[in-house]
Coordinates of C-alpha atoms and ligand atoms in Angstrom, one line a residue:
X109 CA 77.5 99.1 100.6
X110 CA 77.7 101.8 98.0
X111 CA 81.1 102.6 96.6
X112 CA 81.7 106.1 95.6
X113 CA 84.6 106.8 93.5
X114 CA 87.4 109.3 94.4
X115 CA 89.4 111.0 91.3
X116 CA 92.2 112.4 93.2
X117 CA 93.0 115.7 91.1
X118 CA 96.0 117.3 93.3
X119 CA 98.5 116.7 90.9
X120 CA 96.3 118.9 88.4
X121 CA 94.5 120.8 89.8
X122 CA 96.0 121.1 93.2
X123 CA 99.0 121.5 91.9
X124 CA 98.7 124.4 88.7
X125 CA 97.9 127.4 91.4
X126 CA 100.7 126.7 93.7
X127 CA 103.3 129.6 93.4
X128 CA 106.1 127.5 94.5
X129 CA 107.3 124.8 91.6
X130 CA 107.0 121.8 92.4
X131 CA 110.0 119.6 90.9
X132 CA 108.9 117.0 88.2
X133 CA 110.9 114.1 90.8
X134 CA 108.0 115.7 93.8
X135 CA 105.2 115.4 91.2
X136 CA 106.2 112.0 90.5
X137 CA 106.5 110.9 94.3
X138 CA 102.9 112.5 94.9
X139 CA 101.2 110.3 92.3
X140 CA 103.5 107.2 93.4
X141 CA 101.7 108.4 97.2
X142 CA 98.0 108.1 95.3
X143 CA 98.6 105.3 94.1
X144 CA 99.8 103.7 97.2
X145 CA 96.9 104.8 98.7
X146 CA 94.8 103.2 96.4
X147 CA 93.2 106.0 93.8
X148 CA 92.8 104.0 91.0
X149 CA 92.1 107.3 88.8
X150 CA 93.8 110.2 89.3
X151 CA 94.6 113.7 87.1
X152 CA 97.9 113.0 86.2
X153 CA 98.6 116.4 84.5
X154 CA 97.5 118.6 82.2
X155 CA 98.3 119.4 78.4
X156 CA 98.0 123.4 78.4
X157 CA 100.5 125.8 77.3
X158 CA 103.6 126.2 79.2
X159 CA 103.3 130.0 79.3
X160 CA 100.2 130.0 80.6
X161 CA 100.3 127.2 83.7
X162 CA 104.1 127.6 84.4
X163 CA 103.6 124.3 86.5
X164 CA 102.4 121.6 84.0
X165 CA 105.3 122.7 82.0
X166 CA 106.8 119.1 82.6
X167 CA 103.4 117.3 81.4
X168 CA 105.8 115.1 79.4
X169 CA 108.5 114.4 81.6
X170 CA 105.8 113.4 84.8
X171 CA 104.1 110.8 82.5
X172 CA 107.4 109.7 81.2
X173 CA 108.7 109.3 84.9
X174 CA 105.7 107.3 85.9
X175 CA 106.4 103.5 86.3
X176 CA 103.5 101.5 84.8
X177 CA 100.5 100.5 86.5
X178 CA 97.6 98.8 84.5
X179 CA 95.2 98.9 87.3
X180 CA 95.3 102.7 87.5
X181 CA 94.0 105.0 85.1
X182 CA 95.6 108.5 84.5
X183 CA 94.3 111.5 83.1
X184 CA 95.4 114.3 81.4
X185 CA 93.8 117.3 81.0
X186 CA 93.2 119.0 77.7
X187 CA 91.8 122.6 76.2
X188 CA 91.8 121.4 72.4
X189 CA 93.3 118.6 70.0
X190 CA 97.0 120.0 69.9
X191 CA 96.5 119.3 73.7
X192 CA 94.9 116.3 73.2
X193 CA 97.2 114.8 71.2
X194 CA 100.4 115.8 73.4
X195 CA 98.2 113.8 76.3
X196 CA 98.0 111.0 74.0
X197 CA 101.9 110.8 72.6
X198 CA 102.7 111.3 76.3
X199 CA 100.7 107.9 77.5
X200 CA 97.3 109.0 79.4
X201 CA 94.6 106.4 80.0
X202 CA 91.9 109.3 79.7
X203 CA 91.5 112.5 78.5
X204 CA 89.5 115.4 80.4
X205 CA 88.1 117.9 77.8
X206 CA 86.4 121.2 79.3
X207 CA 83.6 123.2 78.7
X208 CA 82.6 126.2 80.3
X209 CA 78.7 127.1 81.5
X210 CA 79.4 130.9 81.1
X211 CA 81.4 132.2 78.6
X212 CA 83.8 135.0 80.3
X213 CA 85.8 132.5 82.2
X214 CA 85.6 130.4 78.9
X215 CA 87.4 133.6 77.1
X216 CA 89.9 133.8 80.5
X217 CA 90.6 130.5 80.7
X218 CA 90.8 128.8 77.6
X219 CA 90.3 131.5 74.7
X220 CA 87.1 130.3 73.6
X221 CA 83.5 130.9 74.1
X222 CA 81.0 128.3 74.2
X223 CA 80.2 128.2 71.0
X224 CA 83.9 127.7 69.5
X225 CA 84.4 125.5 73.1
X226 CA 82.3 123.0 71.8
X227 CA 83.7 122.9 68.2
X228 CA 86.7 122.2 69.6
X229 CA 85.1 119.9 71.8
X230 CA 83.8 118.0 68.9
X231 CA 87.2 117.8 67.4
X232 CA 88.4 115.9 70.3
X233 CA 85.8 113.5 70.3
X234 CA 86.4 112.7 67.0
X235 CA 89.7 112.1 67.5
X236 CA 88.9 109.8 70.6
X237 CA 86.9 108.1 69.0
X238 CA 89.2 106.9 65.6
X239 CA 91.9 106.4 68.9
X240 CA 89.9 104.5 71.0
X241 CA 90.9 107.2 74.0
X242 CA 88.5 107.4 76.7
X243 CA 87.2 111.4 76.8
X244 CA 85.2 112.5 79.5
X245 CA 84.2 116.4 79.8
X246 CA 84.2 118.7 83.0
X247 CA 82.0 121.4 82.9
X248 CA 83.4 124.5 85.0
X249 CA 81.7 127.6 86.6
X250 CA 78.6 125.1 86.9
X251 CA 77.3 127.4 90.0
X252 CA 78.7 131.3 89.1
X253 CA 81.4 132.6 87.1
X254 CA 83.8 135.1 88.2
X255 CA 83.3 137.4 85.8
X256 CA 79.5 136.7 84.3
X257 CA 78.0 136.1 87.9
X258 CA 75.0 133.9 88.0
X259 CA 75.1 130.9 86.2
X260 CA 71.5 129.7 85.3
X261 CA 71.0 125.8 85.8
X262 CA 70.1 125.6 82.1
X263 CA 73.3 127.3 80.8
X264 CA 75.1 123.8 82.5
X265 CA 72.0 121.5 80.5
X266 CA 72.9 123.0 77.3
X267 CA 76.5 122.1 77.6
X268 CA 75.9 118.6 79.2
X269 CA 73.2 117.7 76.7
X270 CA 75.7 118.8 73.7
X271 CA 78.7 116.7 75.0
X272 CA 76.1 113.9 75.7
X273 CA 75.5 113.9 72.3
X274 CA 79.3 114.0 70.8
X275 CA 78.9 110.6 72.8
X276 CA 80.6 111.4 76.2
X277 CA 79.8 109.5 78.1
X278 CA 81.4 111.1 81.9
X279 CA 80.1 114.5 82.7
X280 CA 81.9 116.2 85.4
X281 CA 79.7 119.0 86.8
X282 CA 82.5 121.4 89.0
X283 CA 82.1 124.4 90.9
X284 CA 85.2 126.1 89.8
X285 CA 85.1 128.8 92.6
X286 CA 83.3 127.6 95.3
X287 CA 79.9 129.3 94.3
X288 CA 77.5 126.4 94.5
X289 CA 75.2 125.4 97.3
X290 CA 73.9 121.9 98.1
X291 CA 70.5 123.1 97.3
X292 CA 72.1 124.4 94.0
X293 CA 74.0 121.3 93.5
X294 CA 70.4 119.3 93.2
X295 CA 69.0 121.8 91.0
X296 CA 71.9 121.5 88.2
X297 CA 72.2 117.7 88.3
X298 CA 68.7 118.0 87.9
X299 CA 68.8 119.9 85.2
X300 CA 71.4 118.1 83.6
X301 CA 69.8 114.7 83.9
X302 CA 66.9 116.2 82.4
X303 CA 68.9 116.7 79.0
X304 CA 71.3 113.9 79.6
X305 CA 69.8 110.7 81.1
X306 CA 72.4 108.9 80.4
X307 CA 76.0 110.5 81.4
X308 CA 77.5 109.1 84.1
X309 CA 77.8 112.2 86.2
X310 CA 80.6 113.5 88.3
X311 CA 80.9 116.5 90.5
X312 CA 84.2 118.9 91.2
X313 CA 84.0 121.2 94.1
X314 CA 86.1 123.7 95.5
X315 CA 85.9 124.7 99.1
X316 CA 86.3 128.8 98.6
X317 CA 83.6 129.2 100.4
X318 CA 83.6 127.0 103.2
X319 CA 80.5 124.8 101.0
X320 CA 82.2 122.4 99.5
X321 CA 81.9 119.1 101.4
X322 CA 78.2 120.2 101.7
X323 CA 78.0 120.0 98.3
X324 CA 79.7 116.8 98.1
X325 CA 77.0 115.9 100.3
X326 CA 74.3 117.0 98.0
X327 CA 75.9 115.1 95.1
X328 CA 75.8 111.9 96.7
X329 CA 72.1 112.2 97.9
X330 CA 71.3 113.0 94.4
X331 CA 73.1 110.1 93.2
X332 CA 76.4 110.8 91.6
X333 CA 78.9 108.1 92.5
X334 CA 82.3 110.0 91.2
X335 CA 83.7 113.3 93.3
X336 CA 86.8 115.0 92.2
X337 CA 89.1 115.6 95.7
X338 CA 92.7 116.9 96.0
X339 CA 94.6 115.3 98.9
X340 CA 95.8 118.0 101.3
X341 CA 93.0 120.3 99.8
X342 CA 95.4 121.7 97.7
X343 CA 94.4 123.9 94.7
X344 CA 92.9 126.6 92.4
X345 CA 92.2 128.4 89.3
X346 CA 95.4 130.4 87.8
X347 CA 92.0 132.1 86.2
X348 CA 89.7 132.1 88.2
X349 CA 90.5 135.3 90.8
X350 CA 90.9 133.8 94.9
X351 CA 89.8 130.2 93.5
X352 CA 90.8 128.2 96.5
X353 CA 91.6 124.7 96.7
X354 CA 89.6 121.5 96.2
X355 CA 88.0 119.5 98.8
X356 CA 90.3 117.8 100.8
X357 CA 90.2 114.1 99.7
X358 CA 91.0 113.0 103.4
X359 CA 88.0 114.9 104.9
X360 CA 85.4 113.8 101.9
X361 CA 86.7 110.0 102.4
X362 CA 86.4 110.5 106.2
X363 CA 83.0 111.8 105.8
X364 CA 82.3 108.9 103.4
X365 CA 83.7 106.4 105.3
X366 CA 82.1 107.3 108.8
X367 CA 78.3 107.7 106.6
X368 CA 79.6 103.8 106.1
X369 CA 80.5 104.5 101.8
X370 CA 83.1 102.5 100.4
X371 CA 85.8 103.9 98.3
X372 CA 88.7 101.8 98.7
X373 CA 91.1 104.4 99.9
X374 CA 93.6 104.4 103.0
X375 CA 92.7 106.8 104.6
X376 CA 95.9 107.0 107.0
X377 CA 98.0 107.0 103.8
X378 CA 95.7 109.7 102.4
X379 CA 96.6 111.8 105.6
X380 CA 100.7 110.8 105.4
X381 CA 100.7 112.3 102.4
X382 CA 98.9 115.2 102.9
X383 CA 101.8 115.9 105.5
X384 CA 104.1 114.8 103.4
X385 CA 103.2 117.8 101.1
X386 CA 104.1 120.4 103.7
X387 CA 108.1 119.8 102.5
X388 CA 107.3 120.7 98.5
X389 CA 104.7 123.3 98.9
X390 CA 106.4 125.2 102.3
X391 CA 103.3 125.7 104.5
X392 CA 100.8 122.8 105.9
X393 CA 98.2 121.7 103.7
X394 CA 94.9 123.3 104.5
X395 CA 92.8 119.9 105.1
X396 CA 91.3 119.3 108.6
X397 CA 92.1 115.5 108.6
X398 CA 95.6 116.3 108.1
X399 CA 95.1 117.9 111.7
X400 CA 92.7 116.1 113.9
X401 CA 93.4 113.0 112.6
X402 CA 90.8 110.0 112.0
X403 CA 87.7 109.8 114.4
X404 CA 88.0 105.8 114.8
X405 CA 84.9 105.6 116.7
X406 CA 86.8 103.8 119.6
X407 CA 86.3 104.7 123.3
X408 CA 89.4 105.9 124.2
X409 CA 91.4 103.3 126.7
X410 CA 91.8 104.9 130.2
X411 CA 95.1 105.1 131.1
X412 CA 96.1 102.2 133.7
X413 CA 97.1 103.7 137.7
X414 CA 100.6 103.8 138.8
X415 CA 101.5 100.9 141.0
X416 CA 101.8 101.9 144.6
X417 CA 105.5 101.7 145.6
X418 CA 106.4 100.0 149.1
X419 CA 107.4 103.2 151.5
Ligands
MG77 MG1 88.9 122.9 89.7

């Protein structure tokens, strides 16, 4: 049976678009809630400025709170080595480095254009590598950029085929706001294999527009064993303008599970804590699982008659 990894990112990012603060004690009890369920590699947190993502201002403090667990690995996320090196003082198993395929949300979202993106990429793994730190690299606005439009499938190679050859060996390819296709989705990995044969590749999709388990779909036919999924379906882009959240990890496992993948995961537990998230964040979670529940493929069981009464 083939196993397809789930990287639950809720508590990244789900999490850094939700207006209402989550508490550092409800971040803490929603990773416990992963892990429980059985994501064995999860992003943790991220190492950004405080200013600018208000809600991984406690990057430290969730880490620190987290009991230890060697058969999980955590990530954190980080924009450059200051970042990188707060993920690594604070305990992550992994560090997520991002790249950009256009360069205005680069400029919006992390102050850099390609170019400088992956000098500062090449910092970082440098630095993993003398530290023995795990570094994978996501690629975002992989199918359109808010603010460039369009983002041709060699604009994605020419990033993957660089960070292939700082020696990364995890490319995550992620469709920041919801813009891909399936039929797009085989085009880029496509593309990307093309330049970089080797990566291990791993896709990130957002549901903006409705095409996101589709897309999932389209990932897995073309091979890629690793999807990126936030329980509940939680998420967004604090740059990226009516980002939406990720796929739902409940309704990709579902879809997994039912096409007769492996990943490992409880799916009930998956679901309990996608309703457990209603209390922190205020409003139900927008996930369908969370709502209809598991199809278990069982007829249903016809309920037994009443037994006549003597008169
Ligand atoms: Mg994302």
């Amino acid at each position: 049976m083939r196993k397809i990894e789930i990287i639950d990112v809720g508590p990244r990012d789900g999490l850094q678009n939700e207006k209402v603060l989550f508490s550092t004690q409800d971040k803490i009890s929603l990773i416990s809630k992963l892990e429980a369920a059985g994501i064995k590699r999860y992003e943790a947190t991220s190492f950004v400025h405080p200013k600018l993502v208000p809600q991984m201002a406690d990057a430290e403090d969730v880490m620190a709170g987290l009991a230890p667990n060697p058969d999980v690995t955590r990530i954190g996320l980080a924009l450059n080595v200051r970042g990188y090196a707060r993920a690594c003082d604070a305990g992550v198993d992994e560090v997520n480095g991002v790249l950009t395929a256009s360069d205005g949300f680069g400029v919006k979202n992390q102050g850099a254009d390609r170019n400088k993106q992956l000098d500062i990429l090449a910092e970082m793994a440098h630095a993993a590598r003398a530290d023995g730190m795990p570094l994978t690299v996501t690629i975002s606005t992989a199918f359109g950029c808010p603010f460039d439009g369009d983002v041709p499938p060699a604009d994605v190679a020419r990033m993957a085929k660089a960070a292939a050859e700082m020696g990364i060996v995890e490319i995550a390819i992620a469709d920041t706001i919801g813009a891909g296709t399936p039929w797009a989705v085989t085009e880029v990995i496509k593309a990307v294999r093309a330049v970089a044969p080797q990566a291990q590749l791993r896709a990130h999709f957002h549901d903006t527009r409705n095409t996101g388990l589709a897309n999932a779909y389209a990932a897995v036919e073309a091979g890629v064993d690793i999807l990126d999924a936030s329980v509940g379906g939680m998420g967004g882009c604090p740059f990226a303008p009516a980002a939406t959240g990720n796929i739902a990890t409940e309704d990709l496992v579902h879809m997994l599970h039912r096409a007769g993948f492996e990943t490992g995961l409880d799916l009930e537990a998956l679901i309990e804590t996608a309703h457990w998230l209603k209390t922190p964040l205020g409003r139900p979670v927008p996930s369908k699982l969370s709502k209809a529940g598991v199809f278990s493929g069982q007829a249903r069981v016809a309920p037994k008659a009443a037994p006549q009464t003597a008169q």
